[in-house]
Coordinates of C-alpha atoms in Angstrom, one line a residue:
M256 CA -0.2 -0.3 -0.1
L257 CA 1.2 3.3 -0.9
I258 CA -0.1 5.9 2.2
C259 CA 0.9 9.7 0.5
V260 CA 0.9 12.3 3.2
D261 CA 0.7 16.6 2.5
L262 CA 2.7 18.5 4.1
D263 CA 1.7 21.9 4.6
G264 CA -1.4 21.4 8.2
T265 CA -1.1 18.2 7.1
L266 CA 1.6 16.1 8.7
L267 CA 3.4 20.3 10.2
D268 CA 1.3 22.5 11.1
T269 CA 3.1 24.9 9.2
V270 CA 1.3 28.2 8.1
P271 CA 2.7 30.1 11.3
A272 CA 6.7 29.5 10.1
N273 CA 5.2 30.2 5.9
A274 CA 3.0 33.3 7.3
A275 CA 6.3 35.2 9.4
S276 CA 9.2 34.5 6.1
Y277 CA 6.1 35.4 3.4
R278 CA 5.6 37.9 5.5
A279 CA 8.9 39.7 5.7
A280 CA 10.0 38.9 2.1
L281 CA 7.1 41.0 1.3
E282 CA 7.4 43.7 3.9
E283 CA 11.0 44.4 1.8
L284 CA 8.9 45.1 -0.4
G285 CA 7.1 47.2 1.0
F286 CA 3.8 44.3 0.8
T287 CA 2.6 42.3 3.5
V288 CA 0.3 39.5 4.8
T289 CA -1.3 38.2 7.9
D290 CA -1.2 34.8 9.6
E291 CA -5.5 35.0 9.5
Y292 CA -5.4 35.9 5.5
Y293 CA -2.5 33.7 4.8
A294 CA -4.1 30.5 6.6
E295 CA -7.7 31.5 4.9
R296 CA -6.9 31.9 1.3
C297 CA -2.5 31.3 0.4
N298 CA -2.4 28.0 2.5
G299 CA -2.7 24.8 0.6
G300 CA -2.0 27.3 -2.5
H301 CA 0.9 28.0 -4.9
Y302 CA 2.4 30.9 -5.1
T303 CA 2.2 32.4 -8.1
R304 CA -1.8 32.3 -7.1
F305 CA -1.4 33.3 -3.9
L306 CA 1.2 36.4 -5.2
P307 CA -0.3 38.5 -7.1
P308 CA -2.9 39.8 -5.2
L309 CA -1.0 40.4 -2.3
M310 CA 1.5 42.6 -4.6
G311 CA -1.1 45.1 -5.8
G312 CA -2.9 42.9 -8.3
A313 CA -0.7 43.0 -10.9
P314 CA 3.0 43.4 -10.5
N315 CA 6.2 41.3 -12.5
T316 CA 6.5 38.0 -13.0
A317 CA 10.6 39.0 -11.6
D318 CA 9.7 41.1 -8.4
V319 CA 7.0 37.7 -7.7
E320 CA 9.5 35.1 -7.9
R321 CA 11.9 37.5 -5.5
V322 CA 9.6 36.9 -2.6
H323 CA 9.7 33.7 -3.5
D324 CA 12.9 32.7 -3.3
R325 CA 13.4 35.4 -0.3
K326 CA 10.9 33.7 1.6
K327 CA 13.2 29.8 0.8
A328 CA 16.5 31.7 2.2
L329 CA 14.1 33.0 5.4
Y330 CA 11.9 29.8 6.0
S331 CA 14.1 28.2 7.8
D332 CA 14.9 31.0 10.0
F333 CA 10.7 30.4 11.6
L334 CA 10.9 26.5 12.1
D335 CA 11.1 26.7 15.8
V336 CA 7.0 27.6 15.5
V337 CA 6.1 24.5 13.1
R338 CA 4.3 22.3 15.4
P339 CA 4.3 18.4 13.9
N340 CA 0.6 15.9 13.6
T341 CA 1.6 13.3 16.1
A342 CA -0.9 11.6 15.8
L343 CA -0.5 11.3 11.9
M344 CA 2.7 11.5 12.7
E345 CA 2.6 7.3 14.8
I346 CA 0.7 6.4 12.3
L347 CA 2.3 6.9 9.4
K348 CA 5.7 5.0 11.6
T349 CA 3.7 2.6 12.1
M350 CA 2.9 1.9 8.6
R351 CA 5.7 2.3 7.6
A352 CA 7.6 -0.2 10.0
A353 CA 4.6 -3.2 8.5
G354 CA 6.8 -2.2 5.2
H355 CA 4.1 0.0 3.7
D356 CA 5.1 2.7 1.2
L357 CA 5.5 6.5 2.0
A358 CA 5.3 9.6 0.2
C359 CA 5.2 13.7 0.3
V360 CA 3.6 15.4 -2.9
T361 CA 3.2 19.1 -1.5
T362 CA 2.9 22.5 -3.5
G363 CA 5.5 23.4 -1.7
S364 CA 10.1 24.2 -3.0
K365 CA 12.1 21.6 -2.4
Q366 CA 14.9 23.7 -0.3
N367 CA 12.0 24.6 2.4
A368 CA 10.0 20.6 2.3
T369 CA 13.3 18.8 3.0
E370 CA 14.0 21.7 5.7
V371 CA 11.4 21.2 7.0
L372 CA 11.7 17.7 7.5
E373 CA 15.2 17.2 8.4
H374 CA 14.0 19.5 11.4
F375 CA 11.4 16.9 12.5
G376 CA 14.2 14.1 11.4
V377 CA 11.4 12.9 8.8
R378 CA 13.3 12.9 6.5
E379 CA 13.9 10.0 5.2
W380 CA 10.9 8.3 5.9
F381 CA 8.9 9.3 2.8
G382 CA 10.7 6.8 -0.5
L383 CA 9.0 9.7 -2.4
I384 CA 8.5 13.6 -1.9
V385 CA 7.4 15.2 -4.6
T386 CA 7.0 19.2 -4.7
G387 CA 5.6 21.9 -6.6
E388 CA 9.4 21.7 -9.1
D389 CA 7.8 18.0 -9.7
V390 CA 5.2 18.8 -12.3
E391 CA 3.4 21.0 -14.6
K392 CA -0.3 21.4 -13.0
Q393 CA -0.2 22.8 -9.3
K394 CA -3.2 21.4 -6.9
P395 CA -5.9 20.9 -7.1
D396 CA -4.7 18.9 -10.0
P397 CA -3.9 15.9 -9.2
E398 CA -1.1 15.6 -11.0
G399 CA 1.2 15.4 -8.2
Y400 CA -0.3 12.3 -7.0
C401 CA -0.5 10.7 -9.6
R402 CA 3.4 11.0 -10.2
A403 CA 3.7 9.4 -6.9
M404 CA 1.4 6.1 -7.8
E405 CA 3.0 5.5 -11.2
H406 CA 6.8 6.3 -9.3
F407 CA 5.6 3.1 -6.7
R408 CA 3.4 1.6 -9.2
V409 CA 0.4 1.1 -7.6
T410 CA -3.4 2.1 -8.5
P411 CA -5.5 4.6 -6.8
A412 CA -6.7 1.9 -5.2
D413 CA -4.3 0.7 -3.2
T414 CA -2.9 4.1 -2.1
M415 CA -4.3 6.4 0.5
I416 CA -3.9 10.0 1.2
F417 CA -4.6 12.5 3.8
E418 CA -4.9 16.2 3.5
D419 CA -5.6 19.5 4.7
S420 CA -6.5 22.3 2.3
G421 CA -9.7 22.0 0.2
I422 CA -7.2 22.9 -2.9
G423 CA -5.9 19.3 -1.2
L424 CA -8.3 17.6 -0.6
T425 CA -10.3 18.9 -4.9
A426 CA -6.4 17.2 -6.3
A427 CA -6.8 13.4 -3.8
K428 CA -10.2 13.0 -4.1
A429 CA -9.3 13.3 -7.9
S430 CA -6.8 11.2 -8.2
G431 CA -9.2 8.2 -7.5
A432 CA -7.4 7.3 -3.9
R433 CA -8.8 6.6 -1.1
V434 CA -8.8 10.5 1.1
F435 CA -8.9 10.8 4.6
R436 CA -9.2 15.1 5.7
V437 CA -6.9 16.7 8.4
E438 CA -8.5 19.4 10.0
R439 CA -9.1 20.9 13.6
Y440 CA -11.2 20.0 15.9
C441 CA -12.6 19.9 19.7
L442 CA -13.7 16.6 21.8
K443 CA -14.4 18.0 25.3
S444 CA -13.9 13.8 26.5
C445 CA -10.1 14.4 25.6
D446 CA -7.4 16.6 28.0
A447 CA -5.8 17.8 25.0
G448 CA -8.5 19.7 23.9
E449 CA -7.6 21.2 20.2
T450 CA -6.9 18.7 19.0
L451 CA -5.8 16.9 15.3
F452 CA -7.5 13.6 13.7
A453 CA -7.7 12.2 10.8
R454 CA -11.2 11.5 8.7
R455 CA -12.2 9.9 6.4
I456 CA -13.6 11.4 3.4
C457 CA -16.2 9.7 1.0
S458 CA -14.5 9.2 -2.4
R459 CA -17.5 8.4 -4.3
P460 CA -18.8 11.7 -5.7
Q461 CA -22.7 10.7 -4.7
G462 CA -21.2 10.1 -1.0
S463 CA -23.5 11.0 1.5
R464 CA -23.2 13.3 4.6
A465 CA -23.6 10.3 6.3
D466 CA -21.2 8.1 4.6
M467 CA -19.0 11.2 6.0
E468 CA -19.8 11.4 9.7
S469 CA -20.3 7.6 9.5
A470 CA -16.4 7.6 8.8
P471 CA -13.3 6.7 11.6
T472 CA -11.7 9.5 12.7
V473 CA -8.6 8.9 14.7
L474 CA -8.1 11.5 17.1
G475 CA -4.2 13.3 18.6
Q476 CA -2.5 14.9 21.0
G477 CA -2.9 13.5 23.8
G478 CA -3.3 9.8 22.5
L479 CA -4.7 8.4 19.8
L480 CA -8.2 7.5 20.0
Y481 CA -10.7 5.6 16.7
R482 CA -14.3 5.9 17.3
S483 CA -17.3 5.6 14.7
R484 CA -20.7 5.4 14.9
A485 CA -20.8 2.7 15.6
A486 CA -19.1 2.2 18.6
G487 CA -20.7 4.5 19.9
K488 CA -17.6 5.9 23.2
P489 CA -14.4 6.2 21.4
Y490 CA -11.8 3.5 22.2
A491 CA -8.2 4.0 22.8
L492 CA -5.5 2.6 20.7
S493 CA -2.0 2.1 20.2
A494 CA -0.4 3.6 17.4
A495 CA -0.2 0.0 15.2
S496 CA -3.8 -0.5 15.9
T497 CA -5.2 3.3 14.6
A498 CA -3.0 1.7 11.5
R499 CA -4.1 -1.2 10.9
T500 CA -8.4 0.5 11.8
I501 CA -7.2 2.5 8.6
A502 CA -6.3 -0.3 6.3
L503 CA -8.9 -1.7 7.1
A504 CA -11.4 0.8 6.3
M505 CA -9.4 1.4 3.2
T506 CA -11.0 -2.6 2.3
R507 CA -14.5 -1.8 3.3
A508 CA -14.1 -4.7 6.0
P509 CA -15.6 -5.0 9.5
I510 CA -13.9 -3.3 12.2
T511 CA -13.0 -4.9 15.1
P512 CA -11.4 -2.5 17.2
T513 CA -8.8 -4.1 20.0
A514 CA -7.0 -2.5 22.3
S515 CA -8.5 -1.0 26.1
R516 CA -11.5 0.9 26.1
S517 CA -9.6 3.6 28.7
A518 CA -9.9 7.0 27.1
G519 CA -7.3 8.0 29.1
T520 CA -4.5 5.4 27.4
S521 CA -1.5 7.0 26.1
P522 CA -0.2 5.2 22.7
S523 CA 2.8 4.3 24.8
E524 CA 1.5 2.8 27.3
T525 CA -1.1 0.9 23.8
A526 CA 1.9 0.3 21.7

């Protein structure tokens, strides 16, 4: 099985670092961008699309490239504000150990993607990294994900994708693979409060809201939890059990949680 993962906003919360480095680069030319604007309108997109509106609407190509080059140079100064999606990292680590291939597919630059993955010590996890510099068509086009499948010689049926942004989700679903959505979620019964989780999105165009609401949910930060509408209440799972649950969801097989039901159990305690 091939597991593809988006970088910005999915595997890592890089919005603060990206916004800060773009802001520093833009201010050299008399422009700026707020964290909120970047998160809402730029995250997941390609710089050739979101920079022009920030630079007066019709900047020359040289200035756009200048800002992007400066952003890439400044990015490493802000790596300390990047936060990892620890739950997703645990899942990927477990599935890699089980022999599955991992690919990172991002619209970002090769330089910055490599820097941030190395910063968190996970660069070697990925057998392939596809960046915005490696494709002709950016997300929402599925080219990046299709290239990953071609590289590993697998079909969409044998591929799962983790994404977060609207643009990225459109690309992921267009590839034909199974898609899990990563977003922020607050679960009152979880001590961590605001958490990150992955929710499977039905890849069929006719998929109903009920299909998505009944899909498996994986929550992280403070413990890996699995829950489904059928289960009713969350189960505390180890990273291995969570990975197995997702793999079973890929094949639409019956899901039988095997870990303790204690919601306070940590991943390390149940692994």
